[in-house]
Coordinates of C-alpha atoms in Angstrom, one line a residue:
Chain A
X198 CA 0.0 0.0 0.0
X199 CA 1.3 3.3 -1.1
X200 CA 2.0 5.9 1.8
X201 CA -0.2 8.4 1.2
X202 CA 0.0 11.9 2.8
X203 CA -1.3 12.8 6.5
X204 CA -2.2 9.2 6.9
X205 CA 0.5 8.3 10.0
X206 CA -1.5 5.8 12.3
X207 CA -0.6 3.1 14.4
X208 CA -3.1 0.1 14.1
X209 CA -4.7 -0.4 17.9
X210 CA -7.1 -3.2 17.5
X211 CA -6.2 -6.8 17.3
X212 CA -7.5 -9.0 14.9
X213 CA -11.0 -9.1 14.2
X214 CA -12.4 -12.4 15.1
X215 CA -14.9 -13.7 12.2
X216 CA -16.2 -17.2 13.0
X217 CA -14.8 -19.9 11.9
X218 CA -15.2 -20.5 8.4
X219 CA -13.5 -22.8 5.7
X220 CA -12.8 -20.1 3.3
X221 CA -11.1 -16.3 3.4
X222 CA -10.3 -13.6 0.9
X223 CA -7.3 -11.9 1.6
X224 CA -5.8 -8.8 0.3
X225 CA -1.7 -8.6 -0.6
X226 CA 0.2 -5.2 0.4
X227 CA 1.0 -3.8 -3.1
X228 CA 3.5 -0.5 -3.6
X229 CA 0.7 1.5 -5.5
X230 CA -2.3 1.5 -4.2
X231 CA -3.3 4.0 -2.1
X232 CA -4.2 3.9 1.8
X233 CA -7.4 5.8 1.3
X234 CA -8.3 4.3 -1.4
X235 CA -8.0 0.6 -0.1
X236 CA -10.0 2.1 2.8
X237 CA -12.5 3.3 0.2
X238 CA -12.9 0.0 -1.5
X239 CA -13.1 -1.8 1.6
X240 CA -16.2 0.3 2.8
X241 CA -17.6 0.2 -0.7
X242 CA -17.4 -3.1 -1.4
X243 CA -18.0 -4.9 2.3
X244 CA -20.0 -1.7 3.4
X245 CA -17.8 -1.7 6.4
X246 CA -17.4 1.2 8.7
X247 CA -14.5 2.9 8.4
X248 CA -12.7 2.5 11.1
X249 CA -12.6 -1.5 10.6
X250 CA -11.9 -0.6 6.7
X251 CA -8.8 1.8 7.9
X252 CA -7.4 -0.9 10.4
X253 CA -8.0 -3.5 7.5
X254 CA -5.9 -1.2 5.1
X255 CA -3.3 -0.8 7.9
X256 CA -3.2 -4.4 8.7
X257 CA -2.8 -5.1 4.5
X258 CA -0.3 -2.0 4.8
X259 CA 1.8 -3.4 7.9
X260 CA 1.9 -6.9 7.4
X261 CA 2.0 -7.3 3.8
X262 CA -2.1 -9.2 3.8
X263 CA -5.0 -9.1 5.8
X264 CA -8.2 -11.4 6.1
X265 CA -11.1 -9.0 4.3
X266 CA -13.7 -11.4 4.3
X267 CA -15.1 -15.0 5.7
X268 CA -18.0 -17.0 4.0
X269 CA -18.4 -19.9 1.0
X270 CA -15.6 -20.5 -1.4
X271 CA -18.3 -18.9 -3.6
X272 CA -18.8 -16.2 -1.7
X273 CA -15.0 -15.8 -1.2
X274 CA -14.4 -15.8 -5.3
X275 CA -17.4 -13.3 -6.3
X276 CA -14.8 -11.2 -3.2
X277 CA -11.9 -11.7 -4.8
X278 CA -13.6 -10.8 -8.6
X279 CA -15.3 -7.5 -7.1
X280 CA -11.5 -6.4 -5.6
X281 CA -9.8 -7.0 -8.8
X282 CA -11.9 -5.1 -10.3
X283 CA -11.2 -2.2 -7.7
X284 CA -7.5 -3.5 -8.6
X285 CA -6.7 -4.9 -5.4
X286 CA -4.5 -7.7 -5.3
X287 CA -7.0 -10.5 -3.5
X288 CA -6.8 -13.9 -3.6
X289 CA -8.9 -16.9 -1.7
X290 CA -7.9 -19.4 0.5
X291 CA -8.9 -22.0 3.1
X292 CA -8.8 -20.5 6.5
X293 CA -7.1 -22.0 9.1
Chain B
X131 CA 7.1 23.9 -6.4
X132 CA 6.7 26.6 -9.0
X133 CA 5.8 30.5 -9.0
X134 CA 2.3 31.6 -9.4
X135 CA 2.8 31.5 -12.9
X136 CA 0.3 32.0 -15.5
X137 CA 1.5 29.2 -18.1
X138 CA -1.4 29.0 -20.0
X139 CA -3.2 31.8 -20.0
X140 CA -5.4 31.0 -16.8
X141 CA -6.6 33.0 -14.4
X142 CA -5.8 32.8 -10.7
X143 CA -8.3 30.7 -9.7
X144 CA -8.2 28.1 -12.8
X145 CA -4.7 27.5 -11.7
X146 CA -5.7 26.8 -8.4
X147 CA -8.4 24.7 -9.6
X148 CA -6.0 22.6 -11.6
X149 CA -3.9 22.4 -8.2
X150 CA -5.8 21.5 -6.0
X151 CA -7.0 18.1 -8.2
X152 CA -10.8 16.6 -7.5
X153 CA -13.7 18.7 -4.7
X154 CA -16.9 17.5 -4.4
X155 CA -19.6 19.1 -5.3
X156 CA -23.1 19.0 -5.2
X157 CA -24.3 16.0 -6.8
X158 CA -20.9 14.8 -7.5
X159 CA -17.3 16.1 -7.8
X160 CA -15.3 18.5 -9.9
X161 CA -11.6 19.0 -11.3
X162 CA -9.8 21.1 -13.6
X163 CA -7.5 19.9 -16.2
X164 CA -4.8 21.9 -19.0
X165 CA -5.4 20.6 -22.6
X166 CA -2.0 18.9 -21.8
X167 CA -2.4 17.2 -18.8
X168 CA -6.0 16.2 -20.5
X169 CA -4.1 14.8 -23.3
X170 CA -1.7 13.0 -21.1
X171 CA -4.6 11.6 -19.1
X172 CA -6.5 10.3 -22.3
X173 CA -3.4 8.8 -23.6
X174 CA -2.5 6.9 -20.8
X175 CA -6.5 5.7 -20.1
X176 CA -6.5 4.9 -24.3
X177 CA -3.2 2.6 -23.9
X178 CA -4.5 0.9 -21.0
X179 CA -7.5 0.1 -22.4
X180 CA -6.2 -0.8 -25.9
X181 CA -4.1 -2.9 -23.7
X182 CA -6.8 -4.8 -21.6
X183 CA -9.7 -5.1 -24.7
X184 CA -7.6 -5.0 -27.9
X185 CA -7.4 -2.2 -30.4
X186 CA -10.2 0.2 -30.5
X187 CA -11.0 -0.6 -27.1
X188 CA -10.3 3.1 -26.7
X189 CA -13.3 4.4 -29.1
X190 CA -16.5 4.8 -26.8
X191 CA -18.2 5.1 -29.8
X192 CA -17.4 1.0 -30.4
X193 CA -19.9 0.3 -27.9
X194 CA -22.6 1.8 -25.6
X195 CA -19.7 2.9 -23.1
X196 CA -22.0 3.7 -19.7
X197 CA -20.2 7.1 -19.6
X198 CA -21.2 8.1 -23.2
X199 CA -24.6 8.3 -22.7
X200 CA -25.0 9.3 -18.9
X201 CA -26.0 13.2 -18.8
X202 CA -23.2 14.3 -16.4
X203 CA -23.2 17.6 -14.2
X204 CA -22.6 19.5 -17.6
X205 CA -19.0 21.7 -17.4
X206 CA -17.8 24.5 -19.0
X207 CA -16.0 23.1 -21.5
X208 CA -17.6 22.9 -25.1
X209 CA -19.1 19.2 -25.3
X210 CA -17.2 16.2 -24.5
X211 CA -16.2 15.5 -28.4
X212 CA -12.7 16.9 -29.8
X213 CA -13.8 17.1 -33.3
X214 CA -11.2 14.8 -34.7
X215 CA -10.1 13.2 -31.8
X216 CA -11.3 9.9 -32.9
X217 CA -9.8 9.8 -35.9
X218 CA -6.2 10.3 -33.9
X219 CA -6.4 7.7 -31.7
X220 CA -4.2 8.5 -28.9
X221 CA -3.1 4.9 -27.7
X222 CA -0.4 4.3 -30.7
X223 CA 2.3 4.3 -29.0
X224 CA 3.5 4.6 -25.6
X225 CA 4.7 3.7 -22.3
X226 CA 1.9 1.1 -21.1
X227 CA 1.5 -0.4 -24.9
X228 CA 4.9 -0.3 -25.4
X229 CA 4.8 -0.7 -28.7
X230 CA 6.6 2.0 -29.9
X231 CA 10.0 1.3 -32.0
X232 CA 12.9 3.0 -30.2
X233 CA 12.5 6.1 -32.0
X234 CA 9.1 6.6 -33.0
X235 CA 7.9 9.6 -33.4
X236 CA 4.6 11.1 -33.0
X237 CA 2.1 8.6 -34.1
X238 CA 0.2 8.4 -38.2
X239 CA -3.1 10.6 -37.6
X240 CA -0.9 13.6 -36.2
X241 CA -2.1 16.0 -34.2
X242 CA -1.5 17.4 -30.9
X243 CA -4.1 15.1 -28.7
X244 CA -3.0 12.3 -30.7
X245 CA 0.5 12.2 -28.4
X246 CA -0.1 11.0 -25.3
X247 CA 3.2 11.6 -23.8
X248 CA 3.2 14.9 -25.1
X249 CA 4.1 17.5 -21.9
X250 CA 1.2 17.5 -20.0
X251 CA 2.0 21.6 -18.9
X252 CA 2.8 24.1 -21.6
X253 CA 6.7 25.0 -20.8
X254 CA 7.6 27.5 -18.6
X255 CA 6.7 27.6 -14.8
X256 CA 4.5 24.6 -15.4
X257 CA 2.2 23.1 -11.9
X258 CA 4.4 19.8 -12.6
X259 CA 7.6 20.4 -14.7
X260 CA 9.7 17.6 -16.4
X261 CA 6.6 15.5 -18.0
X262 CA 8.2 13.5 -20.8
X263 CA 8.2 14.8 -24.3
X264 CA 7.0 12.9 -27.4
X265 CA 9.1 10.1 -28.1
X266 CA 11.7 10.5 -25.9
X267 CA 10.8 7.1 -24.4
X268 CA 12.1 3.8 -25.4
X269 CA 10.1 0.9 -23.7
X270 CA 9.9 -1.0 -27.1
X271 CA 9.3 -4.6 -26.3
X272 CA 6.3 -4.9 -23.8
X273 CA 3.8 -7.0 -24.9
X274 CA 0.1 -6.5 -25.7
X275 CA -1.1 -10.1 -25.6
X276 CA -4.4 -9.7 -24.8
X277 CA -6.6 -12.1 -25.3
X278 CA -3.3 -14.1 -26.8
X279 CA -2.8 -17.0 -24.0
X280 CA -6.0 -19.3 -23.1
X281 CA -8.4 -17.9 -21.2
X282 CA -7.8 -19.8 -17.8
X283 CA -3.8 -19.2 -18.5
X284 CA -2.4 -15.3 -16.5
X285 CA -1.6 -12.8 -18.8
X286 CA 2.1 -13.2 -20.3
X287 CA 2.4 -9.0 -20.3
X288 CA 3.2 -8.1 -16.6
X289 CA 0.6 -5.2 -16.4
X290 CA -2.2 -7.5 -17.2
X291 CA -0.7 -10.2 -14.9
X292 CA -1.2 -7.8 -12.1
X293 CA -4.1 -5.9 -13.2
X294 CA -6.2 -9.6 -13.1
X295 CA -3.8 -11.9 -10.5
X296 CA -4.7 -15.2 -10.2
X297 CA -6.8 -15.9 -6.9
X298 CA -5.3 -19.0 -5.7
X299 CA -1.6 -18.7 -4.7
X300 CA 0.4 -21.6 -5.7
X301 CA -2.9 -23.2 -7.0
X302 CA -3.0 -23.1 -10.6
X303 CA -6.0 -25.8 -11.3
X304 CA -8.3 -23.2 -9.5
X305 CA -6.7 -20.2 -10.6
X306 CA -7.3 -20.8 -14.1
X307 CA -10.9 -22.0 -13.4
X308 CA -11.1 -18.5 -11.5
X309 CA -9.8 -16.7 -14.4
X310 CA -11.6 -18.7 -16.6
X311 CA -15.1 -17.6 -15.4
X312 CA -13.9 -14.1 -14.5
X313 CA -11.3 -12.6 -16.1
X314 CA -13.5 -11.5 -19.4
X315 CA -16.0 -10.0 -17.5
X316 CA -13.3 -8.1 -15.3
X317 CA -11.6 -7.1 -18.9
X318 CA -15.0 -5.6 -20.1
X319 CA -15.4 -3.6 -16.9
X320 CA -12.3 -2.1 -16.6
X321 CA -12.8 -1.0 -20.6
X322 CA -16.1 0.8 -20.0
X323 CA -14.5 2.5 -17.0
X324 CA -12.1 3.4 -19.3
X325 CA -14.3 4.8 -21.9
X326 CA -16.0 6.4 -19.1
X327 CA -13.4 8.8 -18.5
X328 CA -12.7 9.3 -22.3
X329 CA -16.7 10.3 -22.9
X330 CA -15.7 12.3 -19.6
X331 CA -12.5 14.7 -20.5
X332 CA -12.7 16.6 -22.9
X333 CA -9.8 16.5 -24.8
X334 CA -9.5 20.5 -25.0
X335 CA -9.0 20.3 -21.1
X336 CA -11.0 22.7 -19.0
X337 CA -13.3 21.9 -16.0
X338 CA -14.3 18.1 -15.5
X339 CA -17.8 17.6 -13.1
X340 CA -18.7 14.1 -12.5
X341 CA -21.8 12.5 -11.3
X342 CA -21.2 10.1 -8.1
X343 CA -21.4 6.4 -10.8
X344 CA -18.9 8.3 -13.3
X345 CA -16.7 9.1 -10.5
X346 CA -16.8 5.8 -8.9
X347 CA -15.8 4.6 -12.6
X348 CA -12.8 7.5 -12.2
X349 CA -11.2 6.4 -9.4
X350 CA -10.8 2.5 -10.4
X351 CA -9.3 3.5 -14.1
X352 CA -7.1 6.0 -12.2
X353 CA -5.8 3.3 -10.0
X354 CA -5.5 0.8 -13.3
X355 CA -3.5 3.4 -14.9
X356 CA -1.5 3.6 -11.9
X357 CA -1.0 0.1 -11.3
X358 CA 0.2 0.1 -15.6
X359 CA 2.4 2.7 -15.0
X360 CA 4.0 1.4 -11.3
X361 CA 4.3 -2.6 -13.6
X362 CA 6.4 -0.6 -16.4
X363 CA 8.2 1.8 -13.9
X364 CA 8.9 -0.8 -11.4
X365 CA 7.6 1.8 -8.8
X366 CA 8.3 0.3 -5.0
X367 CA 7.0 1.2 -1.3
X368 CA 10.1 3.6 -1.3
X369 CA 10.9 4.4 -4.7
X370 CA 10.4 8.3 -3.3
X371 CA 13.3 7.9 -1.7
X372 CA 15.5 6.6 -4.8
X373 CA 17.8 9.1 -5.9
X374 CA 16.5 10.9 -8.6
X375 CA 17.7 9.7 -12.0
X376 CA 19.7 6.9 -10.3
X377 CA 20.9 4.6 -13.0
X378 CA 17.2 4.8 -14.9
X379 CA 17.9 7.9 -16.7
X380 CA 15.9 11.3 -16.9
X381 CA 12.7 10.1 -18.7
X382 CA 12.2 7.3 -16.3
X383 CA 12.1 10.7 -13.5
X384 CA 9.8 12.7 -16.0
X385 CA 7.5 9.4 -16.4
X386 CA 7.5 9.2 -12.2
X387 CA 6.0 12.6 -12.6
X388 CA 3.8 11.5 -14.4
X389 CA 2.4 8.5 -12.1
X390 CA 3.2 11.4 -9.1
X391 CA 0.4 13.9 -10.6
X392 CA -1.7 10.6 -11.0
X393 CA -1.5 9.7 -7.1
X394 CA -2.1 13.1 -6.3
X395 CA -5.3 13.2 -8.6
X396 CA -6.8 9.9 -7.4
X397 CA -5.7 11.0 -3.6
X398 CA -8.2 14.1 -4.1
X399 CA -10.9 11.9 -5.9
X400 CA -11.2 9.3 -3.1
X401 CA -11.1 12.0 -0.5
X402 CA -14.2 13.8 -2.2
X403 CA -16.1 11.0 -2.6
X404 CA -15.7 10.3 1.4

């Protein structure tokens, strides 16, 4: 995730717990896109609030991936077509 | 950072228009853009698209582009058609094609929009200085093979291998199915996005107002374009930080401007549409 300007924050929340499920999505730092606008397409596309978008993007931004979503393989793919199309860099896996 | 210069003829507050990138405004958001950084923009949204649906891809006039037809917020500018600018299709040749022999001039169909690496500031106390002049570049030997490899194979050309990854790491069986069922459908979107923004900017520059769906469709074919240009510039978390010109030469710098004034365009679109 690109470091965009006035955007210095310190993630504070730990994980977010999302019940055990068999599949994930999960979104891959990347050097050009932008922290707000990963934050935008994580409340666009999820319709999360944003502070669990931002610590998402920070979470993507600090550890190089984060767990977006939890649901169906299915579910999980139609995820991963929506955030390419945003051209974030998501891929689907089994969670474990 | 340049003077309050008056490189165009603009008033004071068109120059601080173009500065400032996107605001929102009622019913949508608004920007201001030079005839050259317009014709940069189109350029680089032409290639990309050309690159991602094949030639012509770039024409919103090849199919009923959502864009084309939506009634917009009106602008100031005469009408969203160049007269001609169809017939000069901007996309043939350039950095995200890369199809350009080493030193190829402006491209057949002449004509100032027609370049899209053309400056995107008139010289002389320009907002960003050092944009890349016509031909200077020679990136001769990328690859637009779209639609070449099978449909459930990743694109050979690494802007199309990042602009539709495979979803599966280290699976292939299910990344091609993915792809497979997907990847077309993903093509065609980003394409009307992209045609969205042609129907959009006028070529002749001027004020840009979008409706909230056109700038929703703005802020994804900036980030393609940025995401072509950070592939073929090999743009890092801290290429800021590189010296400037380090062993890539002064177009590579000019081109970073370039994908600079991009990030700082998207960075005021996203922030309007908050």
């Amino acid at each position: 995730v690109s470091v965009a300007p006035a955007e210095v924050e310190r993630p504070q929340v730990r994980e977010v717990t999302e019940p055990e499920r068999p599949w994930v999505t999960i979104v891959w730092n990347d050097p050009v896109n932008l922290m707000s606008y990963v934050t935008y397409v994580f409340q666009k596309v999820f319709a999360y609030p944003k502070p669990k978008a931002r610590k998402l993007m920070l979470d993507v931004h600090h550890k190089g991936r984060a767990v977006v979503s939890a649901g169906s393989r299915e579910a999980m793919e139609h995820d991963a077509e929506v955030l390419h199309g945003y051209g974030l860099w998501a891929t689907v896996s089994h969670d474990r | 950072v340049s003077g309050p210069g008056d490189p165009a003829g603009l008033a004071d507050e068109e120059l601080e228009e173009i500065m400032s990138g996107f605001r929102r405004i009622p019913g949508g958001v608004s920007a201001r853009f030079t005839p050259d950084q317009a014709s940069v923009l189109r350029g680089l949204v032409s290639q990309v698209a050309e690159l991602i649906g094949g030639p012509g891809s770039a024409d919103p006039a090849a199919d009923g582009s959502p864009g084309a037809g939506s009634p917009g917020l009106g602008g100031d500018v005469p009408g969203g058609d160049v007269p001609g600018f169809r017939e000069s299709p901007p996309g043939g040749a350039g950095l995200i094609l890369g199809d350009a022999p080493p030193d190829a001039g402006p491209v057949a169909g002449g004509g100032r929009a027609a370049d899209p690496l053309a400056p995107a500031f008139p010289a002389g106390d320009p907002p960003v200085p050092g944009f890349p002049a016509a031909g200077e570049i020679d990136l001769a030997g990328f690859e637009a093979d779209f639609g070449a490899g099978g449909p459930s194979a990743p694109p050979d050309d690494p802007v199309l291998a990042r602009l539709f990854p495979d979803a599966y790491a280290g699976d292939e069986a299910s990344s091609g199915e993915f792809r497979r069922f997907t990847e077309a459908g993903l093509r065609s979107g980003k394409v009307a996005g992209a045609q969205t923004v042609l129907a959009t900017l006028p070529g002749t520059g001027g004020r840009v107002r979008l409706p909230a769906g056109d700038a929703e469709a703005w802020v994804r074919v900036l980030n393609d374009v940025r995401l072509a240009l950070g592939v073929r510039l090999g743009i890092t978390e801290d290429y800021e930080h590189e010296l400037p010109g380090a062993g890539r030469g002064e177009l590579h710098s000019a081109y970073l401007q370039v994908y600079d004034w991009l990030t700082f365009l998207q960075e005021t679109l996203v922030r309007a549409l908050w």
